């Protein structure tokens, strides 16, 4: 869709940056890791905030990285229409930085959870989901301790009314149920859009469901294909 | 300028699930304690100098707004004492 050069922003404690670069490379996307202190390269046309444990999850997951100077550049780029995708810790960073609504906090289980989950695609008219059909169920893994989406009742109503929910946790048949909700997220929300449809965050890891040699599912490739 | 300690207490809003507090409560009950509820909070003690207590509180308040609390899920309180 975008056909862009992607900067994968690496903070101290990021650990999915290489995976993201490799998965994007597999899809033919030119991507490179960028150390946060170096700022965004001039040729940045797309941005991935990768997973990991930036700053050891101090204070709240993503809280420190969200206040790093490079995030000013990321916010400006996002406002200019540069596509930005936050994955897992990158989703926490994105929401802490105000790129997307809501917050990701401690799983209802109080445990770190690493497991495959099913997601229902709620919209297909966004760059991140153009590869799917409406109602598609995709399998993508999660790996997080703080992935429970919280937003407050009124703001949740606004989120739904504005059609900014991108993915919901569901069962294999696409039913959005409590049993299929791995972390107690409000409305089973797994991923949301920012003010622009070119900005999105999600807790599951599409880069871990892209490479056929290492992944049991390649369903996540469609999300990263937005950059292709 | 006067030296103050501003204490910022950050807690989850009422109604927001607190799995860590639930787990802690369960552990206390396993130890044989009787209790009907438990809430946890983060407390930050910030040493600073300001013209007066109001100015110190205002600065600590901004710290809470911009970093120490996440307004989506947290409430916070600020208390200032001379140091």
Tab-separated table of C-alpha atoms in Angstrom:
chain	number	residue	atom	x	y	z
A	1	UNK	CA	0.000	0.000	0.000
A	2	UNK	CA	2.371	2.651	1.253
A	3	UNK	CA	5.554	1.398	-0.440
A	4	UNK	CA	7.734	3.149	2.087
A	5	UNK	CA	11.092	2.978	3.872
A	6	UNK	CA	10.377	1.976	7.449
A	7	UNK	CA	12.290	3.015	10.559
A	8	UNK	CA	11.972	0.492	13.397
A	9	UNK	CA	12.650	2.530	16.526
A	10	UNK	CA	14.849	0.727	19.026
A	11	UNK	CA	14.827	1.745	22.679
A	12	UNK	CA	16.913	0.215	25.452
A	13	UNK	CA	15.037	-3.000	26.172
A	14	UNK	CA	13.295	-3.319	22.800
A	15	UNK	CA	13.616	-6.935	21.684
A	16	UNK	CA	11.347	-7.382	18.665
A	17	UNK	CA	13.101	-4.798	16.485
A	18	UNK	CA	15.134	-7.368	14.519
A	19	UNK	CA	12.067	-9.578	14.085
A	20	UNK	CA	10.146	-6.623	12.681
A	21	UNK	CA	12.931	-5.728	10.232
A	22	UNK	CA	13.185	-9.344	9.102
A	23	UNK	CA	9.428	-9.787	8.695
A	24	UNK	CA	9.165	-6.527	6.754
A	25	UNK	CA	12.134	-7.561	4.594
A	26	UNK	CA	10.362	-10.833	3.825
A	27	UNK	CA	7.463	-8.769	2.484
A	28	UNK	CA	9.816	-6.696	0.348
A	29	UNK	CA	9.690	-3.652	2.609
A	30	UNK	CA	12.869	-1.651	3.077
A	31	UNK	CA	13.246	-1.415	6.863
A	32	UNK	CA	16.052	-0.531	9.234
A	33	UNK	CA	16.549	-0.301	12.956
A	34	UNK	CA	16.951	3.212	14.326
A	35	UNK	CA	18.420	3.832	17.787
A	36	UNK	CA	16.091	6.268	19.506
A	37	UNK	CA	18.854	8.694	20.482
A	38	UNK	CA	19.841	9.109	16.826
A	39	UNK	CA	16.418	10.485	15.881
A	40	UNK	CA	14.419	9.549	12.811
A	41	UNK	CA	16.399	9.416	9.549
A	42	UNK	CA	15.352	11.957	6.922
A	43	UNK	CA	14.161	9.204	4.589
A	44	UNK	CA	11.703	7.805	7.133
A	45	UNK	CA	8.378	7.165	5.406
A	46	UNK	CA	6.978	4.651	7.855
A	47	UNK	CA	7.544	3.878	11.542
A	48	UNK	CA	7.308	0.717	13.630
A	49	UNK	CA	7.431	0.905	17.415
A	50	UNK	CA	8.511	-2.667	18.172
A	51	UNK	CA	7.841	-4.971	21.088
A	52	UNK	CA	10.056	-5.569	24.081
A	53	UNK	CA	10.512	-4.206	27.574
A	54	UNK	CA	11.741	-0.666	27.037
A	55	UNK	CA	13.252	0.800	30.189
A	56	UNK	CA	12.407	-2.406	32.044
A	57	UNK	CA	8.710	-1.448	32.061
A	58	UNK	CA	9.574	1.056	34.805
A	59	UNK	CA	6.617	3.042	36.150
A	60	UNK	CA	4.232	1.588	33.509
A	61	UNK	CA	5.012	-0.404	30.390
A	62	UNK	CA	5.925	2.105	27.687
A	63	UNK	CA	5.798	5.148	29.979
A	64	UNK	CA	9.486	6.027	29.752
A	65	UNK	CA	9.951	5.414	26.032
A	66	UNK	CA	6.804	7.451	25.328
A	67	UNK	CA	8.579	10.502	26.806
A	68	UNK	CA	11.854	9.964	24.891
A	69	UNK	CA	12.673	12.886	22.563
A	70	UNK	CA	12.284	10.766	19.408
A	71	UNK	CA	8.583	10.402	20.210
A	72	UNK	CA	8.114	14.112	19.448
A	73	UNK	CA	9.398	13.324	15.969
A	74	UNK	CA	7.132	10.280	15.766
A	75	UNK	CA	4.097	12.367	16.787
A	76	UNK	CA	4.936	15.038	14.204
A	77	UNK	CA	5.431	12.389	11.519
A	78	UNK	CA	2.142	10.717	12.449
A	79	UNK	CA	0.354	14.061	12.235
A	80	UNK	CA	1.855	14.509	8.747
A	81	UNK	CA	0.359	11.192	7.649
A	82	UNK	CA	3.439	8.975	8.012
A	83	UNK	CA	2.150	5.467	8.806
A	84	UNK	CA	2.967	4.365	12.365
A	85	UNK	CA	2.424	0.873	13.777
A	86	UNK	CA	2.957	0.051	17.457
A	87	UNK	CA	3.255	-3.613	18.401
A	88	UNK	CA	3.043	-4.922	21.981
A	89	UNK	CA	5.447	-2.701	23.927
A	90	UNK	CA	5.182	-0.396	20.920
A	91	UNK	CA	1.424	-0.318	21.482
A	92	UNK	CA	1.977	0.562	25.124
A	93	UNK	CA	4.409	3.293	24.052
A	94	UNK	CA	1.970	4.585	21.452
A	95	UNK	CA	-0.907	4.839	23.895
A	96	UNK	CA	1.306	6.384	26.597
A	97	UNK	CA	2.450	8.923	24.006
A	98	UNK	CA	-1.137	9.787	23.115
A	99	UNK	CA	-0.918	8.470	19.551
A	100	UNK	CA	-3.895	6.213	20.208
A	101	UNK	CA	-6.700	6.261	22.788
A	102	UNK	CA	-6.847	4.154	25.939
A	103	UNK	CA	-4.222	2.411	28.034
A	104	UNK	CA	-2.746	-1.067	28.256
A	105	UNK	CA	-2.357	-2.280	31.813
A	106	UNK	CA	-1.862	-5.430	33.889
A	107	UNK	CA	-3.532	-8.560	32.510
A	108	UNK	CA	-6.599	-9.643	34.484
A	109	UNK	CA	-4.721	-12.882	35.210
A	110	UNK	CA	-1.850	-10.879	36.755
A	111	UNK	CA	0.395	-13.147	34.689
A	112	UNK	CA	2.641	-12.772	31.692
A	113	UNK	CA	0.882	-14.565	28.837
A	114	UNK	CA	2.609	-15.950	25.760
A	115	UNK	CA	0.172	-17.827	23.535
A	116	UNK	CA	-1.487	-17.835	20.124
A	117	UNK	CA	-4.790	-15.954	20.019
A	118	UNK	CA	-7.483	-15.372	17.445
A	119	UNK	CA	-8.390	-11.895	16.314
A	120	UNK	CA	-11.461	-10.746	14.478
A	121	UNK	CA	-10.780	-8.114	11.856
A	122	UNK	CA	-13.233	-5.322	12.627
A	123	UNK	CA	-12.477	-3.089	9.662
A	124	UNK	CA	-10.979	-3.758	6.259
A	125	UNK	CA	-10.943	-0.209	4.930
A	126	UNK	CA	-7.683	0.689	6.676
A	127	UNK	CA	-4.132	0.235	5.381
A	128	UNK	CA	-3.461	-2.270	8.186
A	129	UNK	CA	-6.337	-4.565	7.308
A	130	UNK	CA	-6.782	-4.127	3.558
A	131	UNK	CA	-5.365	-7.643	3.093
A	132	UNK	CA	-8.307	-9.162	4.965
A	133	UNK	CA	-12.020	-9.561	4.491
A	134	UNK	CA	-14.457	-8.179	7.042
A	135	UNK	CA	-14.998	-10.640	9.888
A	136	UNK	CA	-11.861	-12.614	9.015
A	137	UNK	CA	-10.382	-14.503	11.945
A	138	UNK	CA	-6.598	-14.451	12.084
A	139	UNK	CA	-4.182	-16.244	14.395
A	140	UNK	CA	-1.380	-14.133	15.834
A	141	UNK	CA	0.563	-14.652	19.082
A	142	UNK	CA	0.513	-12.439	22.157
A	143	UNK	CA	3.355	-12.127	24.668
A	144	UNK	CA	2.606	-9.586	27.353
A	145	UNK	CA	1.957	-8.977	31.033
A	146	UNK	CA	0.295	-5.602	30.552
A	147	UNK	CA	-2.070	-5.936	27.637
A	148	UNK	CA	-5.462	-5.311	29.178
A	149	UNK	CA	-7.058	-2.478	27.225
A	150	UNK	CA	-8.720	0.076	29.493
A	151	UNK	CA	-10.349	3.274	28.335
A	152	UNK	CA	-13.332	4.185	30.546
A	153	UNK	CA	-16.988	3.748	29.603
A	154	UNK	CA	-17.630	7.063	27.837
A	155	UNK	CA	-14.399	6.980	25.881
A	156	UNK	CA	-15.095	3.369	24.896
A	157	UNK	CA	-18.471	4.401	23.499
A	158	UNK	CA	-16.710	7.127	21.500
A	159	UNK	CA	-14.109	4.625	20.281
A	160	UNK	CA	-16.802	2.308	18.984
A	161	UNK	CA	-18.893	5.153	17.558
A	162	UNK	CA	-15.813	6.439	15.715
A	163	UNK	CA	-15.131	2.924	14.429
A	164	UNK	CA	-11.574	2.933	15.689
A	165	UNK	CA	-11.434	-0.684	16.917
A	166	UNK	CA	-9.212	-2.608	14.508
A	167	UNK	CA	-9.065	-6.074	16.096
A	168	UNK	CA	-10.916	-7.903	18.852
A	169	UNK	CA	-9.901	-11.112	20.605
A	170	UNK	CA	-12.254	-13.896	19.560
A	171	UNK	CA	-12.542	-17.664	19.399
A	172	UNK	CA	-11.574	-19.700	16.339
A	173	UNK	CA	-15.029	-19.088	14.848
A	174	UNK	CA	-14.885	-15.335	15.300
A	175	UNK	CA	-17.121	-15.102	18.364
A	176	UNK	CA	-16.055	-12.272	20.655
A	177	UNK	CA	-16.538	-13.862	24.087
A	178	UNK	CA	-15.164	-13.529	27.601
A	179	UNK	CA	-13.521	-16.939	27.252
A	180	UNK	CA	-11.657	-15.742	24.179
A	181	UNK	CA	-10.445	-12.617	25.963
A	182	UNK	CA	-6.904	-13.449	27.094
A	183	UNK	CA	-6.264	-10.451	29.324
A	184	UNK	CA	-9.561	-8.862	30.356
A	185	UNK	CA	-9.443	-6.104	27.722
A	186	UNK	CA	-12.490	-3.834	27.554
A	187	UNK	CA	-14.625	-5.036	24.644
A	188	UNK	CA	-11.962	-7.676	23.818
A	189	UNK	CA	-10.082	-4.865	22.101
A	190	UNK	CA	-6.678	-6.001	20.823
A	191	UNK	CA	-5.827	-3.111	18.526
A	192	UNK	CA	-7.038	0.423	17.833
A	193	UNK	CA	-6.571	3.242	15.371
A	194	UNK	CA	-5.244	6.690	16.175
A	195	UNK	CA	-6.851	9.896	15.017
A	196	UNK	CA	-5.674	9.059	11.524
A	197	UNK	CA	-6.172	5.626	10.042
A	198	UNK	CA	-2.473	5.615	9.246
A	199	UNK	CA	-1.707	5.205	12.967
A	200	UNK	CA	-2.467	1.914	14.693
A	201	UNK	CA	-1.378	-0.093	17.719
A	202	UNK	CA	-2.024	-3.696	18.693
A	203	UNK	CA	-0.828	-5.995	21.465
A	204	UNK	CA	-0.463	-9.185	19.349
A	205	UNK	CA	2.710	-9.651	17.313
A	206	UNK	CA	2.176	-9.674	13.517
A	207	UNK	CA	5.951	-9.943	12.976
A	208	UNK	CA	5.845	-13.305	14.779
A	209	UNK	CA	3.172	-14.517	12.379
A	210	UNK	CA	4.768	-13.585	9.078
A	211	UNK	CA	7.806	-15.751	8.308
A	212	UNK	CA	6.721	-19.209	7.089
A	213	UNK	CA	9.978	-20.818	8.263
A	214	UNK	CA	9.557	-19.899	11.916
A	215	UNK	CA	5.873	-19.231	12.506
A	216	UNK	CA	2.954	-21.643	12.727
A	217	UNK	CA	0.698	-18.923	11.342
A	218	UNK	CA	1.498	-16.311	8.732
A	219	UNK	CA	-1.787	-14.495	9.272
A	220	UNK	CA	-0.004	-11.412	10.616
A	221	UNK	CA	1.698	-10.647	7.314
A	222	UNK	CA	-1.369	-8.796	6.095
A	223	UNK	CA	-0.902	-6.143	8.781
A	224	UNK	CA	2.735	-5.487	7.892
A	225	UNK	CA	1.852	-5.505	4.196
A	226	UNK	CA	0.477	-2.019	4.799
A	227	UNK	CA	4.043	-0.786	4.450
A	228	UNK	CA	4.699	-2.745	1.233
B	1	UNK	CA	12.785	29.736	47.902
B	2	UNK	CA	11.767	27.065	50.391
B	3	UNK	CA	12.552	23.366	50.373
B	4	UNK	CA	9.539	21.076	50.151
B	5	UNK	CA	8.752	17.422	49.767
B	6	UNK	CA	5.787	16.836	47.501
B	7	UNK	CA	4.161	13.464	47.902
B	8	UNK	CA	2.271	12.234	44.857
B	9	UNK	CA	0.002	9.234	45.415
B	10	UNK	CA	-1.183	7.513	42.249
B	11	UNK	CA	-3.930	4.913	42.368
B	12	UNK	CA	-6.216	3.185	39.918
B	13	UNK	CA	-9.579	4.837	39.435
B	14	UNK	CA	-12.453	3.215	41.256
B	15	UNK	CA	-13.842	0.416	39.156
B	16	UNK	CA	-10.616	-0.304	37.277
B	17	UNK	CA	-9.567	-3.890	37.908
B	18	UNK	CA	-6.368	-4.206	39.954
B	19	UNK	CA	-5.059	-7.756	39.469
B	20	UNK	CA	-1.940	-7.098	41.546
B	21	UNK	CA	-4.009	-5.963	44.511
B	22	UNK	CA	-6.314	-8.988	44.099
B	23	UNK	CA	-3.310	-11.309	44.036
B	24	UNK	CA	-1.846	-9.619	47.119
B	25	UNK	CA	-5.173	-9.929	48.930
B	26	UNK	CA	-5.350	-13.624	48.053
B	27	UNK	CA	-1.821	-14.137	49.379
B	28	UNK	CA	-2.673	-12.412	52.676
B	29	UNK	CA	-5.728	-14.636	53.035
B	30	UNK	CA	-3.563	-17.698	52.366
B	31	UNK	CA	-1.404	-16.527	55.268
B	32	UNK	CA	-4.511	-16.644	57.468
B	33	UNK	CA	-5.339	-12.938	57.627
B	34	UNK	CA	-8.926	-11.775	57.534
B	35	UNK	CA	-9.588	-8.808	55.271
B	36	UNK	CA	-12.448	-7.641	53.101
B	37	UNK	CA	-10.548	-5.578	50.546
B	38	UNK	CA	-7.165	-4.279	49.490
B	39	UNK	CA	-6.151	-1.417	47.243
B	40	UNK	CA	-2.613	-0.593	46.206
B	41	UNK	CA	-1.110	2.741	45.214
B	42	UNK	CA	2.187	4.183	44.044
B	43	UNK	CA	3.712	6.910	46.173
B	44	UNK	CA	6.365	9.301	44.893
B	45	UNK	CA	8.239	11.615	47.261
B	46	UNK	CA	9.705	14.527	45.361
B	47	UNK	CA	12.155	16.949	46.934
B	48	UNK	CA	12.023	20.393	45.362
B	49	UNK	CA	12.452	24.093	46.051
B	50	UNK	CA	9.715	26.607	45.289
B	51	UNK	CA	8.537	30.100	46.213
B	52	UNK	CA	5.695	28.719	48.288
B	53	UNK	CA	3.713	25.539	48.934
B	54	UNK	CA	1.229	26.323	46.163
B	55	UNK	CA	3.998	26.593	43.601
B	56	UNK	CA	5.509	23.320	44.811
B	57	UNK	CA	2.129	21.616	44.595
B	58	UNK	CA	1.511	23.000	41.113
B	59	UNK	CA	4.830	21.628	39.881
B	60	UNK	CA	4.193	18.203	41.421
B	61	UNK	CA	0.702	18.253	39.928
B	62	UNK	CA	2.152	18.778	36.464
B	63	UNK	CA	4.618	15.931	37.055
B	64	UNK	CA	1.683	13.668	37.849
B	65	UNK	CA	-0.257	14.846	34.788
B	66	UNK	CA	2.613	14.388	32.386
B	67	UNK	CA	4.296	11.227	33.667
B	68	UNK	CA	3.595	9.797	37.103
B	69	UNK	CA	-0.074	9.025	36.446
B	70	UNK	CA	-1.912	7.878	33.341
B	71	UNK	CA	-5.167	9.866	33.385
B	72	UNK	CA	-6.974	7.104	31.495
B	73	UNK	CA	-6.731	4.730	34.446
B	74	UNK	CA	-5.386	6.709	37.405
B	75	UNK	CA	-6.420	9.277	39.986
B	76	UNK	CA	-3.752	11.041	41.984
B	77	UNK	CA	-3.295	13.278	45.014
B	78	UNK	CA	-0.567	15.761	45.819
B	79	UNK	CA	0.461	16.737	49.359
B	80	UNK	CA	3.246	19.203	50.136
B	81	UNK	CA	5.306	19.544	53.300
B	82	UNK	CA	8.157	21.836	54.165
B	83	UNK	CA	11.418	19.956	54.379
